[in-house]
Short mmCIF file of C-alpha atoms and ligand atoms in Angstrom, two decimals:
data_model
loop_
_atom_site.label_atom_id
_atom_site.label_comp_id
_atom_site.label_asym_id
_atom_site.label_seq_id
_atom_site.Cartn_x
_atom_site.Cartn_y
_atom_site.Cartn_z
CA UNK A 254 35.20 13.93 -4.87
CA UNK A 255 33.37 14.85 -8.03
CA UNK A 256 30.02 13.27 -9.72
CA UNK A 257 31.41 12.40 -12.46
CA UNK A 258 33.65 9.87 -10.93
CA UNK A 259 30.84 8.60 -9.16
CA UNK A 260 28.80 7.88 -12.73
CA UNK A 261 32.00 7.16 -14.08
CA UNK A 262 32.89 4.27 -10.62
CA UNK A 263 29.33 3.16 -11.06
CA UNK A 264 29.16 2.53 -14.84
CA UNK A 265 32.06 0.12 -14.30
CA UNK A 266 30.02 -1.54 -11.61
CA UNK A 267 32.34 -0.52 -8.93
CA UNK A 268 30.29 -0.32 -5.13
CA UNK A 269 30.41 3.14 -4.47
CA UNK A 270 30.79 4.04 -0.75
CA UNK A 271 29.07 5.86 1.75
CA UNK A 272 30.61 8.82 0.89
CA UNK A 273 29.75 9.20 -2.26
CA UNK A 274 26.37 8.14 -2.02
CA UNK A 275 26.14 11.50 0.62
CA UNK A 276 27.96 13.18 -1.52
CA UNK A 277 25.38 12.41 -4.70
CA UNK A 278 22.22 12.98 -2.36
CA UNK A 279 23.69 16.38 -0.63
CA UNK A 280 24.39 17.87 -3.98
CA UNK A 281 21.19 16.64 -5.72
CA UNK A 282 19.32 18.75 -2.34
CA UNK A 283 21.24 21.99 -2.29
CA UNK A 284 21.76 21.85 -6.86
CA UNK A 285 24.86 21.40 -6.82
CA UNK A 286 24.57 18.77 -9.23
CA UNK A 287 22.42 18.84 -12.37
CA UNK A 288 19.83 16.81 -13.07
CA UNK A 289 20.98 15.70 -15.92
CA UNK A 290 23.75 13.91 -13.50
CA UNK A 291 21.88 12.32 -11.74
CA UNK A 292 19.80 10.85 -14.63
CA UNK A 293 22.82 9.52 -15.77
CA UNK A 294 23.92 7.84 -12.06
CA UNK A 295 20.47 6.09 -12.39
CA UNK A 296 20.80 4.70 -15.17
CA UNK A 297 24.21 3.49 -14.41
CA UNK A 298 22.40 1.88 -10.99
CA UNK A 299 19.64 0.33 -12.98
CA UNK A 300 22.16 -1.13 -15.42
CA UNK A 301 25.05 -2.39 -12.88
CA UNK A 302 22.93 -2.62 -9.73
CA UNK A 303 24.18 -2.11 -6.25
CA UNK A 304 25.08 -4.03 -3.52
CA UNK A 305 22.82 -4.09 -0.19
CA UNK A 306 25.49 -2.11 1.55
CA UNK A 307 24.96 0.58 -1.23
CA UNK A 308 21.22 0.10 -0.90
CA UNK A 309 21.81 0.86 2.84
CA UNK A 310 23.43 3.62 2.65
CA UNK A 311 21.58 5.47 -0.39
CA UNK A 312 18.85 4.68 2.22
CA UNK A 313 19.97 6.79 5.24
CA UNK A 314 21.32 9.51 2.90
CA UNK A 315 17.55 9.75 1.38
CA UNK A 316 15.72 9.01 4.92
CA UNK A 317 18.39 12.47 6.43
CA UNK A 318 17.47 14.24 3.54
CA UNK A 319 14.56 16.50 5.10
CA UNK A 320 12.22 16.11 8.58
CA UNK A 321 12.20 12.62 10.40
CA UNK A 322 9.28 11.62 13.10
CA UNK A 323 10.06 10.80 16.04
CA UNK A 324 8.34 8.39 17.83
CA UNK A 325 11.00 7.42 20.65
CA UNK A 326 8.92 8.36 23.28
CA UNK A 327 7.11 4.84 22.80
CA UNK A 328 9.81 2.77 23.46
CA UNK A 329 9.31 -0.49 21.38
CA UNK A 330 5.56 -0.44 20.64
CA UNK A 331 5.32 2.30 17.50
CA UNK A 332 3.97 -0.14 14.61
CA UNK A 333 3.98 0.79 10.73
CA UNK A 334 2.95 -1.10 7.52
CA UNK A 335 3.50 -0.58 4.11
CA UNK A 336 1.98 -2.46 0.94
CA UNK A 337 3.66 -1.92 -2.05
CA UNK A 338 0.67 -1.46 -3.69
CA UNK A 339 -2.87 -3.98 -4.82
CA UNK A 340 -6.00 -3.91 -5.76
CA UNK A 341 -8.76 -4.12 -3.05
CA UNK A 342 -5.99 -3.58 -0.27
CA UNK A 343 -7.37 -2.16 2.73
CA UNK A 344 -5.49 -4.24 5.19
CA UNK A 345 -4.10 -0.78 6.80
CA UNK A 346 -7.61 0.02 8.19
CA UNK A 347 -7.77 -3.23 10.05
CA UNK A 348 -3.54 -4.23 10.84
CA UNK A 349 -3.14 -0.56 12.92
CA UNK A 350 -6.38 -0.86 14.55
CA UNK A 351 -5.68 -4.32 15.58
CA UNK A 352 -2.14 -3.76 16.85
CA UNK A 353 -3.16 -0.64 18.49
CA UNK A 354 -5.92 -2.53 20.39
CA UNK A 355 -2.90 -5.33 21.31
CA UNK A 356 -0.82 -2.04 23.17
CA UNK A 357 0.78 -0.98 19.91
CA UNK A 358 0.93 2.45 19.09
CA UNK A 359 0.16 2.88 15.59
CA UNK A 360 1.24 5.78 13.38
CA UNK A 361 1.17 5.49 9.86
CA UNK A 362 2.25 8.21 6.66
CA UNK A 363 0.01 7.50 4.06
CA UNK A 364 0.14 8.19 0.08
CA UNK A 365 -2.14 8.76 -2.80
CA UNK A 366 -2.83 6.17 -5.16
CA UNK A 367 -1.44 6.69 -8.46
CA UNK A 368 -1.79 3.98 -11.66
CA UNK A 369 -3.77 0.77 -10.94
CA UNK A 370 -3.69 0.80 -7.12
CA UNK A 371 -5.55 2.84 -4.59
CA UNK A 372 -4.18 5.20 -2.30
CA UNK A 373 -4.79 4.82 1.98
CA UNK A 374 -5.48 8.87 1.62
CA UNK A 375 -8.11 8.37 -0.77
CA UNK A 376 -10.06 6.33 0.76
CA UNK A 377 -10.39 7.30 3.54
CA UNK A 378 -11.24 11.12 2.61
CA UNK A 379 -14.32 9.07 0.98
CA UNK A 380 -15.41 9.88 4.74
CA UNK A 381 -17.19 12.93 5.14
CA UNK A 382 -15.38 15.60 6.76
CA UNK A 383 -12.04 13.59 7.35
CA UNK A 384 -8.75 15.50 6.98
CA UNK A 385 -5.28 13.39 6.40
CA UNK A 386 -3.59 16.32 6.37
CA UNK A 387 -1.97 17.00 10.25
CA UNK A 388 1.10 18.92 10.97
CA UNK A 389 3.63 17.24 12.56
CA UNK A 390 2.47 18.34 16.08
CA UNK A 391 -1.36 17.81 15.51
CA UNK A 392 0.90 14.17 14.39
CA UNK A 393 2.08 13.46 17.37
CA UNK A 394 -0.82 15.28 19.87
CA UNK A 395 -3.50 12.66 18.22
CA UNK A 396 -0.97 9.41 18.67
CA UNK A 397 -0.53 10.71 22.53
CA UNK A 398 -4.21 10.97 22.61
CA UNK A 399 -5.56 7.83 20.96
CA UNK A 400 -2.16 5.65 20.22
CA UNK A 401 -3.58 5.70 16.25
CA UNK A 402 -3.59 7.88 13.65
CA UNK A 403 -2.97 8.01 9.56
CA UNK A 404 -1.86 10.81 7.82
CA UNK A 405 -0.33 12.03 4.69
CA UNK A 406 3.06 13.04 4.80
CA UNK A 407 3.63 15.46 7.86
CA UNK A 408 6.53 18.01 7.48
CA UNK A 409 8.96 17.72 4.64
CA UNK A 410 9.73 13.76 4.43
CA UNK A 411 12.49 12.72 2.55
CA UNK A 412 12.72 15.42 -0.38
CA UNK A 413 15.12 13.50 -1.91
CA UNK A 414 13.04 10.87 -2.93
CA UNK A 415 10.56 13.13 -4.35
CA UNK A 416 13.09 14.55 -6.41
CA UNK A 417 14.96 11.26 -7.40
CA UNK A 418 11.14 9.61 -8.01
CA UNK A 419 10.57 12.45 -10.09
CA UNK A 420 13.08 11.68 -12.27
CA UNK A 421 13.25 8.30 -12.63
CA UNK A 422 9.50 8.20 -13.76
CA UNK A 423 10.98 10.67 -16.72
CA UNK A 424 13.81 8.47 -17.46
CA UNK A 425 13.06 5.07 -17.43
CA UNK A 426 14.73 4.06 -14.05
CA UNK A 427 12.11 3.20 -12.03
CA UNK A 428 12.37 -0.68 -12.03
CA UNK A 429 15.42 -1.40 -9.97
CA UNK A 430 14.97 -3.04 -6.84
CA UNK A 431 17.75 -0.99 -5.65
CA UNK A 432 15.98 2.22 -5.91
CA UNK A 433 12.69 1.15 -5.71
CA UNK A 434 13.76 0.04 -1.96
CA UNK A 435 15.53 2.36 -0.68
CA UNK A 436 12.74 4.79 -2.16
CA UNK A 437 10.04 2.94 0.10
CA UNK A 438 12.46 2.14 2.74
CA UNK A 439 13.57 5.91 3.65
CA UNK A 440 10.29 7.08 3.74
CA UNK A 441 9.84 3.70 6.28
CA UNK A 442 13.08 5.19 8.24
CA UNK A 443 11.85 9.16 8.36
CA UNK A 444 8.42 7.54 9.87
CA UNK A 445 10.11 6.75 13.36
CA UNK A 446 8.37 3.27 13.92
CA UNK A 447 10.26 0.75 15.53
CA UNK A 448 8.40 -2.37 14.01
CA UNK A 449 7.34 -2.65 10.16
CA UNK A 450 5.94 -4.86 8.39
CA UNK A 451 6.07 -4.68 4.51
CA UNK A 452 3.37 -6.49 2.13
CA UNK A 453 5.20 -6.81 -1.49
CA UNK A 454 2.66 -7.48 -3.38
CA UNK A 455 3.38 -10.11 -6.36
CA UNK A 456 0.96 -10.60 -9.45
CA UNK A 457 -0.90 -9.17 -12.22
CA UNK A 458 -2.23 -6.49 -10.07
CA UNK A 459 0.86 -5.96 -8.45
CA UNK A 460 3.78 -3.46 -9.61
CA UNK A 461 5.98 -7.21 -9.17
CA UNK A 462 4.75 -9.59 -11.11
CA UNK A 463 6.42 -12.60 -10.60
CA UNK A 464 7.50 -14.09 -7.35
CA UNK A 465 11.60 -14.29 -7.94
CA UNK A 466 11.55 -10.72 -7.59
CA UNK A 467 9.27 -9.70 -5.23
CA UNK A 468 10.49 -11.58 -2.51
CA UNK A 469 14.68 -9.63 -4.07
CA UNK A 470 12.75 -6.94 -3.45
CA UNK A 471 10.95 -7.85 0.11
CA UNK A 472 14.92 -9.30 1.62
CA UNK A 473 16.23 -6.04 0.55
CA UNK A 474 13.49 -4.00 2.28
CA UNK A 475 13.95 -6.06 5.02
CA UNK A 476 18.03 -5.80 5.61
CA UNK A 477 17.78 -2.25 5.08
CA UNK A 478 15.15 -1.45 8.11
CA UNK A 479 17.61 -4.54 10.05
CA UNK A 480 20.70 -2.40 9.45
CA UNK A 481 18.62 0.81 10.68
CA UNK A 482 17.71 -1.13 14.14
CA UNK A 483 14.06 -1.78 13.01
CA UNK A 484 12.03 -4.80 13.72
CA UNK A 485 11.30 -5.28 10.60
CA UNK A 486 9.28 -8.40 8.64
CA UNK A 487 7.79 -8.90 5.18
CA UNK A 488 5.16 -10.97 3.60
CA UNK A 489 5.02 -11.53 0.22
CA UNK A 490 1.50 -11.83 -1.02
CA UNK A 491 -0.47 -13.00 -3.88
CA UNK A 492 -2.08 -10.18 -5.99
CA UNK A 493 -3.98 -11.75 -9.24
CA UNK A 494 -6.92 -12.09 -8.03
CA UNK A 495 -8.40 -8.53 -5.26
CA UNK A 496 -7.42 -8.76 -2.04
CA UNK A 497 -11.22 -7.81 -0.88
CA UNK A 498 -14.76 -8.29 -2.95
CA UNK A 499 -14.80 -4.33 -2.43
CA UNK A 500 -12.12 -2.16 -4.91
CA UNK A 501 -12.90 1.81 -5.19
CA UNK A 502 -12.05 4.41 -2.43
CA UNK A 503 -15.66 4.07 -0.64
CA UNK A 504 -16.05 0.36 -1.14
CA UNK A 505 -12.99 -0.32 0.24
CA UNK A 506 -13.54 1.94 3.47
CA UNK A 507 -16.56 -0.80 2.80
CA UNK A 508 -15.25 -3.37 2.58
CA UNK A 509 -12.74 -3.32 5.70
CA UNK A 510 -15.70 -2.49 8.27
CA UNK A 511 -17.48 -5.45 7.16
CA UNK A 512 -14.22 -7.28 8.47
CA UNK A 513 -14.06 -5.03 11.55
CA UNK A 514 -17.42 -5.31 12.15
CA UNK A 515 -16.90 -9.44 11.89
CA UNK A 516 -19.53 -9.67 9.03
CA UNK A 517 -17.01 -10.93 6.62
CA UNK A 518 -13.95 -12.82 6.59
CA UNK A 519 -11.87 -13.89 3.67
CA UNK A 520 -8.56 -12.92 2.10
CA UNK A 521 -8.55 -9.47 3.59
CA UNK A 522 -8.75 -10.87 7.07
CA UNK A 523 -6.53 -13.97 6.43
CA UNK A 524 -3.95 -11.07 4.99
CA UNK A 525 -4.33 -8.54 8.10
CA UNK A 526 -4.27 -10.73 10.62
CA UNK A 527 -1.07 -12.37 9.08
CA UNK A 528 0.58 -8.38 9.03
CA UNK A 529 -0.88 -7.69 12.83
CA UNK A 530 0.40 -11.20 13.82
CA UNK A 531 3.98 -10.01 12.57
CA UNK A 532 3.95 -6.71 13.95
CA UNK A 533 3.24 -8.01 17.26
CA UNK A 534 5.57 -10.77 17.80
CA UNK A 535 8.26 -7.99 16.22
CA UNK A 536 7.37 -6.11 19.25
CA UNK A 537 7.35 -9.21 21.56
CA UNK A 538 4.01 -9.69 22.15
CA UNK A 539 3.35 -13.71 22.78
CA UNK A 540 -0.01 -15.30 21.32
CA UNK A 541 0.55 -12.92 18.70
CA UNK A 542 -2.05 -14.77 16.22
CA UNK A 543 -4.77 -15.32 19.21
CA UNK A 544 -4.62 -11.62 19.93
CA UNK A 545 -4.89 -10.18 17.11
CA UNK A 546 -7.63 -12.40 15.72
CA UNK A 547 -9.52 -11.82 19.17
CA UNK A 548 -9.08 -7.69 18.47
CA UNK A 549 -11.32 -8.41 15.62
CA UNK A 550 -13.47 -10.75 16.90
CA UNK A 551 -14.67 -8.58 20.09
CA UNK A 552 -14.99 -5.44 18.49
CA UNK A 553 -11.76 -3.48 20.11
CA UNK A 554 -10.37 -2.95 16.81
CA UNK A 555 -13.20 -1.62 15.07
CA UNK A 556 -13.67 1.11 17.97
CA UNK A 557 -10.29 2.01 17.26
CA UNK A 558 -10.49 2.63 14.18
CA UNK A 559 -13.51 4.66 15.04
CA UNK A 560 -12.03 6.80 17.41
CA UNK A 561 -9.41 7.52 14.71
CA UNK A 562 -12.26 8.55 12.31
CA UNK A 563 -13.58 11.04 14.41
CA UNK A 564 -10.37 12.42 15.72
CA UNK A 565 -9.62 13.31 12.03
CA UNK A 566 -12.83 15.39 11.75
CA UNK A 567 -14.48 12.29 9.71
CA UNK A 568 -18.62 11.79 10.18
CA UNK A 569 -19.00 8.90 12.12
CA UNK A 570 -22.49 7.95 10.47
CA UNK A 571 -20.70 6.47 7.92
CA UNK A 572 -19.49 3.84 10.18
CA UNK A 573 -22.55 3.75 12.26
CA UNK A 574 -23.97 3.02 8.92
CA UNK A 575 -21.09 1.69 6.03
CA UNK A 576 -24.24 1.93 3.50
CA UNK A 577 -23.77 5.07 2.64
CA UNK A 578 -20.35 4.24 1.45
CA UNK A 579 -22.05 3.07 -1.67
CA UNK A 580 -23.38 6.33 -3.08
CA UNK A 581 -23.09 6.27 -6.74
CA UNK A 582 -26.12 7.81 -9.10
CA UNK A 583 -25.79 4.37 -11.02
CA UNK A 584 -25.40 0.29 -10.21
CA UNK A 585 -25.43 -2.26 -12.76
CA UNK A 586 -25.32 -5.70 -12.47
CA UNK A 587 -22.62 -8.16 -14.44
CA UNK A 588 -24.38 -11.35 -14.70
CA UNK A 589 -22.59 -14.85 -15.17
CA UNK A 590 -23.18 -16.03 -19.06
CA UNK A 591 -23.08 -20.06 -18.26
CA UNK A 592 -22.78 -21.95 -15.45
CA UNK A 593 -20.16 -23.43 -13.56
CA UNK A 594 -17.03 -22.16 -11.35
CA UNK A 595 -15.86 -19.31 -10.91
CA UNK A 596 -11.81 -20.03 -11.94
CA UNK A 597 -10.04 -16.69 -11.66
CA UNK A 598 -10.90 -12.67 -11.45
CA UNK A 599 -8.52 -10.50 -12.73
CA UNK A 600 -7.21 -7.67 -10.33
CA UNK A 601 -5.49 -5.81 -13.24
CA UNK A 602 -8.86 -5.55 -15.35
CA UNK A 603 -10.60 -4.74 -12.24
CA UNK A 604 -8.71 -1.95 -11.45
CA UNK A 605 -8.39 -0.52 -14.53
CA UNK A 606 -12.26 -0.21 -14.74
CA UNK A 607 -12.11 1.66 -11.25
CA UNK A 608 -9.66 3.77 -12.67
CA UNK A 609 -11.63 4.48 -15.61
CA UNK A 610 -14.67 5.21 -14.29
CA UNK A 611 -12.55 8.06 -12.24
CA UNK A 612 -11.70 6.20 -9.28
CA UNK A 613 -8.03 6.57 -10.08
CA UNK A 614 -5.22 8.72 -11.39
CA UNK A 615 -2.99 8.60 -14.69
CA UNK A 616 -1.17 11.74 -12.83
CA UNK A 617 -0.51 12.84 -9.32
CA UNK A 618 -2.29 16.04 -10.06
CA UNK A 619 -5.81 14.65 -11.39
CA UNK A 620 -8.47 14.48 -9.14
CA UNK A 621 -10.49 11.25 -7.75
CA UNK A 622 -14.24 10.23 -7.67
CA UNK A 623 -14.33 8.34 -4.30
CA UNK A 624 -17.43 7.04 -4.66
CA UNK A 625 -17.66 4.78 -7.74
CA UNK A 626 -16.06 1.17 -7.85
CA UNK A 627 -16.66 -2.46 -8.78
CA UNK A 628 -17.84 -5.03 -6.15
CA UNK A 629 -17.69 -8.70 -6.81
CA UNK A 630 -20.65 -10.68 -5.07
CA UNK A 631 -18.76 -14.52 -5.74
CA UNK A 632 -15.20 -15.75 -4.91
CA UNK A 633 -12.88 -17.32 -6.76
CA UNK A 634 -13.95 -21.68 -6.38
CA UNK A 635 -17.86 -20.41 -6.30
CA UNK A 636 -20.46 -22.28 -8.07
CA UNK A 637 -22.55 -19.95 -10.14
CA UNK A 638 -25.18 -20.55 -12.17
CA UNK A 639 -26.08 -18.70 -15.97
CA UNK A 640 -27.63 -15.60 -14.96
CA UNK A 641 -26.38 -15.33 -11.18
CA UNK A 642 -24.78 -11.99 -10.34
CA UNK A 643 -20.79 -11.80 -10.03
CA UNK A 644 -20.33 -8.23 -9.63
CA UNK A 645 -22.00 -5.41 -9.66
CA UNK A 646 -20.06 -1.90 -11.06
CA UNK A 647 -20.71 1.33 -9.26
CA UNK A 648 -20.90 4.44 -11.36
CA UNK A 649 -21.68 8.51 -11.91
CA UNK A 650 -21.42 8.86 -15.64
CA UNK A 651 -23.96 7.52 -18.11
CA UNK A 652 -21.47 5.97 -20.57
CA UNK A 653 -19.39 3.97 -18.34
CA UNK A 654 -21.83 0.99 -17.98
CA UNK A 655 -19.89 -0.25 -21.32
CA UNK A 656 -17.17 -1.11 -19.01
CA UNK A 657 -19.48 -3.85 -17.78
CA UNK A 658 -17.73 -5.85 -20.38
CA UNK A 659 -14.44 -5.89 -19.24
CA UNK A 660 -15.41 -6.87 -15.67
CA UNK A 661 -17.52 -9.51 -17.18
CA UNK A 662 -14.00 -10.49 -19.28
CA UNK A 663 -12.51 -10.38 -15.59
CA UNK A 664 -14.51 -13.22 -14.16
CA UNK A 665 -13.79 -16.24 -15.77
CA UNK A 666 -15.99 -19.49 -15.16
CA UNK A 667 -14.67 -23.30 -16.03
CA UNK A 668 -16.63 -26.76 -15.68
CA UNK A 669 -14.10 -27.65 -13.54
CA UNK A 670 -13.77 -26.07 -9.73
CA UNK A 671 -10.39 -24.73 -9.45
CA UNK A 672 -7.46 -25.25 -7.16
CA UNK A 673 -7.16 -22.66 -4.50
CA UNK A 674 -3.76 -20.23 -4.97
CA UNK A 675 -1.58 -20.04 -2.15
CA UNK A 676 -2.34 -16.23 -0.88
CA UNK A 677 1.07 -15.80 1.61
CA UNK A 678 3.63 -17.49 -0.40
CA UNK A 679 6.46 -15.74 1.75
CA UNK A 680 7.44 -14.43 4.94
CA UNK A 681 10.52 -13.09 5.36
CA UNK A 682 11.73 -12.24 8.94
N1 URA B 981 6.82 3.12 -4.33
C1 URA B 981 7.74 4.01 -3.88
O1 URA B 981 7.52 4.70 -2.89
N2 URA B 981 8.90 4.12 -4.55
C2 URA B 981 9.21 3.38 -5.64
O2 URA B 981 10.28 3.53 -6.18
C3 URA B 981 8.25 2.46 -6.11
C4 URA B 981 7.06 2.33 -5.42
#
């Protein structure tokens, strides 16, 4: 077997076979073929696609590429999520706490955000003191201890994807469902859980932006985790408008202990009670709505999630009191200019201004400012009136109060009151 067969097979569109998709992944690990190679493969796979069988197995030759968790010893109660990445999404600090405090066991790999969309890691090392970074030992000695935690990636987690991501953000390959599942997916696989759900996000603010392919993308995630034995659902959500009223690391941390704390509902509850709901019925749990609605309603979640906090080294004052997750020099207010309804915010525009005002990267390398953000005080449908406040931007640098113009462009008020967009539009079991 040689790879230039394989670029040759797959430039014709042939399905390449197990074999050779091994044979591509073992000699991109150990360099025994060039980069350059495997540039060209891509590009062959973005242009002639590949079957779900080859997604499947380019999966499992990624996910055996390096260190795999393993989280046997629970049986059929280990619980993961993955979003493929929003704006104001901070469902994963209220699903695994919720599921946990149902008799899941919930234990979760994290990443940074990068672009638009926020990163689990980030936010939460907006708390004081709180590491994400465990070995895979101090992994599995805080799950055994507490049944929770989140981390960044413990060990040496599929290094093949790193690689192959690496170069498809250099050559232009990055949007094929293909890849961009079984990127997601082996990382899914090397995390050991036996039930995951997947959020594929679909809208402005989401990396899909129109429905057709999200839910391609969310059946492909989903047969691939199938043909690996997992218990494995998606949901495919709406992401034009944020997820929560909170978006920036802090605010979000924020935002989700308002919901934990049952001081707010809204789409970020109606979204993580629909991901708990599926994660527990994937494990077999009956009443799977009830409970996990009733985790959140008595408070067991919310201690969870505490206890996780404060196993991870994190200052716990910041939950006793979430107001000192809003600790920027500067606040301004964005005030509605007429009256009327408030018809759409834009997620994209929103997060851009996070991003610009530091609360994001442009590369994996660049540093975050956890603390500044933009938080919108009305809901799309709202009546407002001239001169009520819709949002209100959080900020450290003199200068970026200019960006309250392109929140203010974000928020868009009609005459008439608008129709209400479906928020699940799929699930896919
Ligand atoms: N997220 C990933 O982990 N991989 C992709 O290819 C795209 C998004």
């Amino acid at each position: 077997m040689n790879i230039i067969e394989i670029i040759e097979d797959k430039k014709v569109g042939k399905e390449l076979s197990r074999e050779q998709l091994e044979f591509w992944i073992e000699g991109l690990m150990n360099g025994e073929i060039a980069d350059y190679q495997t540039s060209a493969l891509l590009m062959a796979i973005v242009l002639k696609g590949m079957t779900d069988q080859e997604a499947v197995w380019l999966t499992n030759a990624m996910a055996n590429s390096g260190d795999k968790l393993d989280l046997s010893a629970y049986g059929d109660l280990s619980a993961d999520k993955h979003s493929s990445g929003g704006v104001g999404d901070s469902t994963t600090f209220i699903v695994l706490p919720t599921v946990v405090a149902c008799g899941l066991v919930g234990a979760k790999m994290s990443g940074r955000g990068l672009g638009h969309t926020g990163g689990t890691l980030d936010k939460l090392e907006a708390i004081e003191g709180l590491s994400v970074s465990m070995s895979p030992e101090e992994f599995y000695n805080q799950v055994n201890k507490i049944g929770i935690a989140v981390a960044g990636q413990t060990g040496q987690i599929c290094p093949a994807d790193k690689k192959l991501y690496a170069l498809r953000d250099v050559t232009a390959t990055v949007d094929s469902v293909a890849l961009i599942a079984s990127s997601i997916m082996s990382k899914k696989l090397a995390g050991g859980a036996k039930n995951i759900v997947l959020d594929v996000k679909c809208g402005r603010g989401a990396f899909m932006k129109n429905q057709e392919d999200a839910v391609k993308l969310a059946k492909l995630m989903v047969a691939i985790g199938k043909a690996s034995g997992r218990n494995i659902s998606a949901l495919v959500t709406d992401m034009n408008v944020p997820l929560s009223n909170y978006v920036g690391n802090s605010l979000e941390v924020y935002g989700a202990l308002k919901v934990l704390k049952n001081e707010s509902r809204g789409n970020l509850y109606e979204v993580s009670m629909a991901l708990a709901e599926r994660l527990l019925e994937s494990a077999g749990i009956d009443n799977a709505k009830e409970r996990a609605e009733e985790a959140v309603s008595s408070g067991r979640a919310c201690r969870i999630f505490e206890s996780m906090i404060a196993e991870q080294g994190g200052d716990i004052e910041y939950l006793k009191n979430p107001e000192k997750l809003l600790n920027t020099r500067y606040v301004s207010e964005i005030l509605a200019e007429s009256d009327g309804f408030v018809n759409d915010i834009d997620a994209m525009k929103i997060a851009e201004v996070v991003r610009d005002m530091g609360g994001g990267r442009i590369k994996i390398e660049d540093t975050v400012d956890p603390w500044v953000g933009v938080e919108m005080t009305v809901n799309v449908g709202d009546k407002v009136a001239k001169g009520d406040t819709v949002a209100k931007i959080y900020y450290n640098h003199i200068g970026h109060e200019n960006l309250k113009e392109k929140v203010q462009s974000a928020v868009a008020i009609g005459s008439q009151k608008p129709k209400q967009n479906k928020l699940i539009l799929e699930i896919i079991k």
